[in-house]
XYZ file of C-alpha atoms in Angstrom:
517
model
C 0.000 0.000 0.000
C 1.532 3.283 -1.144
C 1.621 6.282 1.166
C 0.409 9.731 0.129
C 3.395 11.438 1.698
C 2.274 14.967 0.857
C -1.060 14.480 2.622
C 0.567 12.701 5.572
C 3.065 15.554 6.012
C 0.277 18.155 5.874
C -1.575 16.220 8.583
C 1.556 16.098 10.757
C 2.014 19.847 10.367
C -1.640 20.426 11.272
C -1.060 18.325 14.416
C 2.005 20.495 15.160
C 4.263 17.470 14.903
C 7.361 18.802 13.086
C 9.455 15.754 13.993
C 6.826 13.452 12.493
C 6.620 15.578 9.349
C 10.412 15.514 8.944
C 10.531 11.724 9.398
C 7.851 11.309 6.705
C 9.845 13.561 4.365
C 12.976 11.448 4.997
C 11.088 8.255 4.090
C 9.612 9.932 0.997
C 13.114 10.779 -0.253
C 14.191 7.158 0.271
C 11.128 5.765 -1.517
C 11.278 8.254 -4.403
C 14.743 9.809 -4.679
C 13.980 11.303 -8.105
C 10.921 13.267 -6.941
C 11.411 17.037 -7.135
C 8.299 17.513 -4.988
C 9.741 15.272 -2.267
C 12.936 17.323 -2.233
C 11.142 20.689 -2.177
C 8.812 19.486 0.606
C 11.764 18.285 2.675
C 13.467 21.634 2.018
C 10.418 23.523 3.267
C 10.477 21.505 6.488
C 14.191 22.193 6.875
C 13.481 25.931 6.574
C 10.858 25.660 9.310
C 13.548 24.228 11.571
C 16.123 26.779 10.369
C 18.343 24.007 8.982
C 19.149 26.294 6.096
C 22.228 24.447 4.842
C 20.101 21.345 4.348
C 17.276 23.404 2.822
C 19.688 24.957 0.318
C 20.975 21.517 -0.697
C 17.452 20.101 -1.068
C 16.136 23.013 -3.130
C 19.152 22.820 -5.445
C 18.472 19.087 -5.906
C 14.774 19.778 -6.547
C 15.698 22.285 -9.252
C 18.158 19.847 -10.832
C 15.315 17.314 -11.045
C 12.761 19.872 -12.246
C 14.353 23.070 -13.674
C 10.934 24.656 -14.186
C 9.981 24.482 -10.490
C 9.546 28.206 -9.945
C 8.600 27.916 -6.274
C 11.869 26.105 -5.534
C 13.792 28.830 -7.392
C 12.056 31.500 -5.318
C 12.648 29.761 -1.987
C 16.274 29.050 -2.877
C 16.703 32.753 -3.627
C 15.476 33.651 -0.133
C 17.963 31.245 1.444
C 20.863 32.521 -0.688
C 20.119 36.072 0.449
C 20.008 34.946 4.068
C 23.515 33.509 3.658
C 24.674 36.852 2.274
C 24.822 35.557 -1.320
C 22.768 38.518 -2.489
C 23.560 38.415 -6.203
C 22.866 34.660 -6.354
C 19.647 35.149 -4.425
C 18.453 37.853 -6.774
C 19.218 35.683 -9.815
C 17.202 32.812 -8.342
C 14.249 35.112 -7.652
C 14.335 36.546 -11.171
C 14.354 32.999 -12.566
C 11.298 32.167 -10.434
C 9.491 35.250 -11.744
C 10.367 34.290 -15.330
C 9.057 30.732 -14.889
C 5.917 31.459 -12.858
C 2.768 30.985 -14.993
C 0.513 32.897 -12.608
C 0.771 36.641 -13.108
C -0.407 37.549 -9.604
C 2.107 35.186 -7.968
C 4.882 36.495 -10.208
C 3.957 40.043 -9.229
C 4.143 39.218 -5.517
C 7.545 37.549 -5.944
C 8.831 40.535 -7.872
C 7.568 42.984 -5.243
C 9.145 40.836 -2.508
C 12.461 40.938 -4.373
C 12.353 44.736 -4.609
C 11.447 44.951 -0.908
C 14.285 42.645 0.175
C 16.785 44.716 -1.773
C 16.231 47.421 0.852
C 18.314 45.245 3.170
C 21.271 44.989 0.780
C 24.130 47.190 2.094
C 25.330 47.815 -1.467
C 22.039 49.210 -2.795
C 21.632 52.956 -3.308
C 18.362 54.865 -3.264
C 18.721 55.410 -7.005
C 19.053 51.654 -7.564
C 16.063 50.839 -5.349
C 13.870 53.365 -7.124
C 15.049 52.096 -10.511
C 14.109 48.574 -9.389
C 10.645 49.815 -8.374
C 10.143 51.490 -11.767
C 11.259 48.273 -13.493
C 8.884 46.242 -11.299
C 5.931 48.362 -12.398
C 6.907 48.155 -16.076
C 7.445 44.394 -15.871
C 3.951 43.755 -14.511
C 2.294 45.337 -17.525
C -0.440 46.799 -15.318
C -3.206 48.176 -17.494
C -5.438 50.961 -16.179
C -9.078 49.940 -16.512
C -12.268 51.849 -15.887
C -13.993 50.760 -12.704
C -17.636 49.743 -12.705
C -18.506 52.576 -10.336
C -17.746 56.278 -10.743
C -15.372 57.475 -8.027
C -14.829 60.844 -6.413
C -17.027 62.922 -4.159
C -20.443 63.784 -5.475
C -21.624 67.371 -5.338
C -23.952 66.603 -2.432
C -21.279 65.132 -0.171
C -19.298 67.812 1.653
C -17.037 65.396 3.495
C -13.798 64.067 2.020
C -13.962 60.310 1.717
C -10.610 58.684 2.563
C -9.962 54.977 1.997
C -7.077 53.182 3.675
C -6.267 50.134 1.551
C -4.594 47.003 2.925
C -4.558 43.246 2.975
C -3.023 43.273 6.435
C -5.586 44.981 8.648
C -5.172 42.028 11.024
C -1.434 42.742 11.371
C -0.368 44.017 14.788
C 2.008 46.506 13.159
C -0.646 47.939 10.835
C -3.308 48.183 13.525
C -0.922 49.763 16.032
C -0.197 52.643 13.665
C -3.524 52.964 11.877
C -5.736 52.668 14.959
C -3.983 55.679 16.496
C -4.830 57.745 13.407
C -8.387 56.502 12.982
C -9.314 57.458 16.541
C -8.572 61.108 15.827
C -10.079 61.747 12.383
C -12.434 64.745 12.250
C -15.669 63.048 11.203
C -17.362 66.360 10.446
C -14.941 66.801 7.531
C -13.813 63.264 6.720
C -15.585 60.010 5.998
C -13.241 57.071 6.534
C -13.418 53.589 5.066
C -11.134 50.561 5.088
C -10.718 48.734 1.773
C -9.738 45.134 2.487
C -7.767 43.284 -0.209
C -7.367 40.053 1.781
C -10.009 37.448 0.787
C -9.282 35.495 3.993
C -10.202 38.458 6.185
C -13.965 38.891 6.099
C -14.542 41.394 8.893
C -12.895 44.278 10.690
C -10.350 43.303 13.328
C -11.360 44.249 16.863
C -8.699 46.972 17.080
C -10.304 48.770 14.112
C -13.910 48.002 14.943
C -15.141 51.578 15.371
C -18.694 52.274 14.244
C -17.704 55.145 11.956
C -15.345 52.987 9.877
C -16.924 51.507 6.791
C -15.477 48.103 5.830
C -15.315 47.453 2.084
C -14.038 44.264 0.478
C -12.074 45.076 -2.643
C -14.475 43.270 -4.979
C -17.101 45.912 -4.211
C -14.981 48.474 -6.073
C -15.687 46.559 -9.279
C -19.268 45.507 -8.549
C -21.112 48.722 -9.314
C -21.528 49.840 -5.694
C -21.575 53.608 -5.263
C -18.518 54.139 -3.069
C -17.051 57.404 -4.300
C -13.523 57.453 -2.831
C -11.723 60.812 -2.969
C -8.347 59.810 -1.520
C -7.002 56.240 -1.548
C -4.045 55.542 0.730
C -1.908 52.443 0.164
C -0.399 51.290 3.451
C 0.973 47.890 2.338
C 3.704 48.870 -0.084
C 5.714 45.988 -1.541
C 4.884 43.665 1.367
C 3.243 40.293 0.560
C -0.203 41.772 1.259
C 0.331 44.670 -1.168
C -1.907 45.305 -4.179
C -0.030 47.481 -6.679
C -2.329 46.186 -9.429
C -5.277 47.827 -7.684
C -3.762 51.296 -7.627
C -2.651 50.924 -11.244
C -6.381 50.914 -12.011
C -6.811 54.337 -10.387
C -9.410 53.610 -7.710
C -9.541 57.261 -6.617
C -8.805 60.692 -8.087
C -6.025 61.098 -5.520
C -3.766 58.154 -4.602
C -1.114 58.258 -1.867
C 1.698 55.877 -0.838
C 2.287 55.647 2.899
C 3.570 53.526 5.787
C 5.096 50.353 4.262
C 6.433 52.078 1.154
C 10.158 52.835 1.441
C 10.795 54.107 -2.079
C 8.787 55.096 -5.113
C 6.070 52.777 -6.386
C 7.171 53.430 -9.951
C 3.449 53.675 -10.699
C 2.440 56.806 -12.640
C -1.065 56.424 -11.213
C 0.224 57.141 -7.690
C 0.175 60.865 -7.008
C 1.907 61.430 -3.659
C 4.317 59.790 -1.213
C 4.180 60.670 2.489
C 7.673 61.237 3.848
C 9.536 63.513 6.231
C 12.614 65.711 6.103
C 15.061 62.990 7.163
C 13.490 59.831 5.711
C 12.945 61.455 2.314
C 15.360 64.395 1.924
C 14.819 66.826 -1.011
C 17.362 65.157 -3.288
C 15.178 62.014 -3.390
C 12.421 63.817 -5.298
C 13.899 63.208 -8.746
C 13.897 59.446 -8.132
C 10.171 59.163 -7.356
C 7.267 58.966 -9.774
C 5.143 60.489 -6.981
C 5.413 63.971 -5.521
C 6.930 63.641 -2.033
C 4.993 65.388 0.724
C 7.373 66.024 3.611
C 5.574 65.993 6.952
C 6.889 68.154 9.788
C 6.979 65.097 12.070
C 8.093 61.515 11.415
C 6.056 59.890 8.643
C 3.890 57.767 10.944
C 2.943 57.955 14.645
C 3.261 55.686 17.643
C 0.466 55.040 20.116
C 2.105 56.141 23.349
C -1.050 55.522 25.391
C -0.676 51.728 25.500
C 0.051 50.203 28.900
C 3.723 49.441 29.498
C 5.529 47.655 32.329
C 7.603 49.680 34.771
C 11.051 50.730 33.644
C 13.889 49.222 35.656
C 17.302 50.868 35.566
C 20.560 49.035 36.279
C 20.411 50.155 39.906
C 17.085 48.345 40.364
C 18.220 45.111 38.719
C 20.554 42.371 39.862
C 24.193 43.110 38.918
C 24.889 42.162 35.312
C 27.343 42.990 32.518
C 26.699 45.843 30.087
C 24.113 44.373 27.757
C 23.516 45.161 24.100
C 20.288 44.154 22.399
C 19.217 43.350 18.850
C 15.437 43.047 18.787
C 14.851 43.457 15.039
C 13.655 40.630 12.807
C 16.255 38.119 11.661
C 15.617 38.900 7.990
C 17.112 42.360 8.659
C 20.418 40.779 9.715
C 23.266 40.176 7.269
C 26.862 38.940 7.428
C 28.290 42.450 7.677
C 26.180 43.250 10.728
C 27.320 40.113 12.510
C 30.920 41.221 11.932
C 30.208 44.698 13.358
C 28.492 43.222 16.419
C 31.395 40.816 16.973
C 33.859 43.722 16.714
C 31.888 45.588 19.389
C 31.900 42.622 21.757
C 35.622 42.023 21.251
C 36.408 45.612 22.291
C 33.888 45.778 25.146
C 35.174 43.061 27.498
C 32.554 41.287 29.565
C 29.618 42.772 27.675
C 26.779 40.582 26.425
C 24.412 40.661 23.458
C 20.755 39.635 23.607
C 19.113 38.568 20.337
C 15.318 38.747 20.498
C 13.127 37.470 17.649
C 10.589 34.696 17.178
C 13.030 32.902 14.848
C 15.426 32.294 17.737
C 13.078 29.651 19.098
C 14.825 27.433 16.524
C 17.837 25.632 18.024
C 19.615 25.435 14.661
C 19.491 29.216 14.226
C 20.909 29.771 17.704
C 23.666 27.269 16.915
C 24.467 29.014 13.626
C 24.916 32.368 15.363
C 26.991 30.793 18.121
C 29.325 29.215 15.550
C 29.662 32.491 13.639
C 30.563 34.510 16.724
C 33.012 31.849 17.938
C 34.662 32.000 14.515
C 34.984 35.790 14.871
C 36.687 35.559 18.245
C 33.700 36.072 20.538
C 32.841 33.383 23.079
C 29.263 32.372 22.275
C 28.498 32.212 26.007
C 28.214 36.013 25.787
C 25.209 35.658 23.489
C 21.671 35.270 24.806
C 18.765 34.222 22.581
C 15.102 34.969 23.324
C 12.173 33.778 21.219
C 8.623 35.092 20.938
C 6.680 36.378 23.941
C 3.474 38.302 24.555
C 3.579 42.066 24.132
C 3.921 43.024 27.787
C 6.645 40.433 28.374
C 8.402 41.639 25.224
C 8.416 45.215 26.525
C 9.613 44.066 29.955
C 12.564 42.304 28.299
C 13.868 45.762 27.353
C 14.737 46.217 31.043
C 17.597 43.736 30.520
C 19.174 45.882 27.778
C 21.407 48.944 28.170
C 21.857 49.831 24.499
C 19.917 48.601 21.496
C 21.958 48.012 18.341
C 19.908 48.875 15.284
C 20.089 46.858 12.085
C 21.120 48.708 8.932
C 20.538 49.448 6.127
C 17.097 47.947 6.980
C 16.634 49.886 10.197
C 13.949 49.550 12.848
C 10.547 51.208 12.874
C 8.040 49.881 15.386
C 10.869 48.135 17.263
C 12.650 51.494 17.608
C 9.455 53.082 18.943
C 9.057 50.332 21.513
C 12.674 50.493 22.673
C 12.506 54.259 23.166
C 9.162 53.994 24.960
C 10.918 51.714 27.466
C 13.799 54.167 27.752
C 16.351 52.041 25.900
C 18.617 54.110 23.617
C 18.932 52.862 20.029
C 22.254 53.232 18.232
C 21.803 53.547 14.473
C 23.485 54.630 11.247
C 22.075 57.433 9.094
C 21.879 55.593 5.788
C 21.404 56.574 2.174
C 17.907 55.139 1.676
C 14.492 55.851 3.186
C 14.501 52.637 5.221
C 18.136 53.246 6.096
C 17.263 56.625 7.608
C 14.165 55.542 9.533
C 15.566 55.119 13.058
C 17.660 58.286 12.660
C 14.492 60.171 11.720
C 12.697 58.808 14.799
C 15.537 59.634 17.213
C 15.826 63.135 15.731
C 12.181 63.804 16.623
C 12.955 63.719 20.353
C 13.511 67.447 20.565
C 13.713 67.803 24.365
C 16.743 65.515 24.703
C 19.988 65.580 22.730
C 20.367 62.056 21.371
C 22.547 62.979 18.393
C 25.332 60.706 19.677
C 23.064 57.744 18.892
C 23.196 58.508 15.155
C 26.412 57.320 13.510
C 27.499 58.508 10.094
C 28.817 55.101 9.031
C 29.487 51.565 10.254
C 32.921 52.412 11.680
C 31.486 55.165 13.868
C 28.605 52.856 14.880
C 31.131 50.318 16.215
C 33.221 53.048 17.883
C 30.221 54.646 19.625
C 28.913 51.284 20.858
C 32.293 50.542 22.437
C 32.451 53.991 24.064
C 28.980 53.569 25.569
C 29.746 50.075 26.865
C 33.072 51.064 28.441
C 31.668 54.232 30.071
C 33.807 56.534 27.916
C 30.568 58.164 26.772
C 27.549 58.477 29.082
C 24.082 57.262 28.167
C 20.984 59.289 29.088
C 18.847 57.713 31.782
C 16.082 55.377 30.699
C 13.541 57.524 32.517
C 14.629 60.634 30.607
C 14.553 58.863 27.238
C 11.122 57.363 27.814
C 9.684 60.638 29.090
C 11.117 62.661 26.192
C 9.987 60.126 23.593
C 6.428 59.841 24.899
C 6.159 63.647 24.879
C 7.532 63.965 21.337
C 5.504 64.634 18.194
C 5.789 60.966 17.253
C 3.472 60.023 20.130
C 1.031 62.848 19.422
C -1.388 60.826 17.292
C -3.991 63.612 17.406
C -1.484 66.157 16.110
C -0.241 63.745 13.456
C -3.791 63.087 12.259
C -4.484 66.822 11.986
C -1.359 67.196 9.859
C -2.490 64.254 7.730
C -5.927 65.818 7.289
C -4.317 69.085 6.141
C -2.505 67.068 3.482
C -5.766 65.427 2.381
C -7.507 68.807 2.125
C -4.660 70.282 0.106
C -4.396 67.408 -2.376
C -8.173 67.286 -2.859
C -8.256 71.037 -3.407
C -5.457 70.724 -5.967
C -7.290 67.995 -7.916
C -9.481 69.699 -10.482
C -11.427 66.499 -11.220
C -13.173 66.702 -7.846
C -16.204 68.881 -7.080
C -15.400 72.000 -5.066
C -15.841 71.716 -1.297
């Protein structure tokens, strides 16, 4: 009796039995060593366990058996990039895009490739924007007339704003958007949420305000009278993004915001919301959109959420000076590991805490330990922490003296959270929008001089970290940092929303296709 290994493995995964699934994959490879599907399935399981060397080998074997297996090409590209083989990874992804028969899947892979290039230390802003323009051209998006006329009717005096996303159930999206939605002036604005995720059929609890109209994207093409004036894309090139939708011009005014870190390359997008540091004036020639530079950072933080008490070193048990890296693992790269090892070598006795859900995997912890041992740092100085609930995650900041930012893909929400807990974040002012993000956030804390936390390059980043750890340069108190941050413009969601509404009024007024207010 033959075994349906694919179905048996799916059942094991559903039962949360990874060991059982891996054993089934091993038997499948023995029974059918020439099966590309068996190899790609085993590779996927290896990725889940962060056995990336084995996953790389298995995907390469799967491709040798079936050169047209576009999914294996795409997954192999992700692994190559993780290992720092960026050019190889990009070539694999481009091959996957070329082979993929489904246009929507190919579009998502291409957008993911452009997004991941933001984490490549060798990429310039000009190159990233050129890649975004090429992405849009490659998709062949064709503007098409919608079934319903859009834009405010003469009888409606309120401006109708639609926030468009496939990730309204994401904690990151809701944490930012909910703070804005609470403060919209409903006498002037009518707000709706356009959901592009077919698996999400109702508003998440965090966005479940009565005044928010929930619209599934299909309604835009079904003849319903919706009449959007301003459509705001908050997904960018993330997997939930819908660049095809905005290429169809769903509103007279279309704006890129939040998860966009460079131009869309889409001539149907009118504006990009930036700020003076994230999107300096010399970026304007690279964007297809007009950049609107906000006076404050380009999105707010909800400073009203409950946080655990801050504990300074004097209130904790004696411990070494502790660095932290709390950003996602996909923001790490080989160069960063070398910088962090250099810091630890020159700051005797210091420790480094890595915090990310991926570090629940023993193989990933072992990989980092081996790398740091190879670079002359005893791996006993590394601590690894996996996922935890939000309050526990915030409390874990009390064990950190200085947060080391990733770059060029710098922190956003993680930077907010560190500063809210009073932990200083050391960063590098990069050359790209995402590479300037933490610097832009730190610069917003006007009541406290934190300029020493912004390095001009990697060498200064390492030098400053060593000075802080060896007490050659003092760090502000955690209480002062938290207080200054929570009183900054970043945490003034009401003020941010007013500024956003001024932008909406101005762009609507400037659009001659809309009826006069």
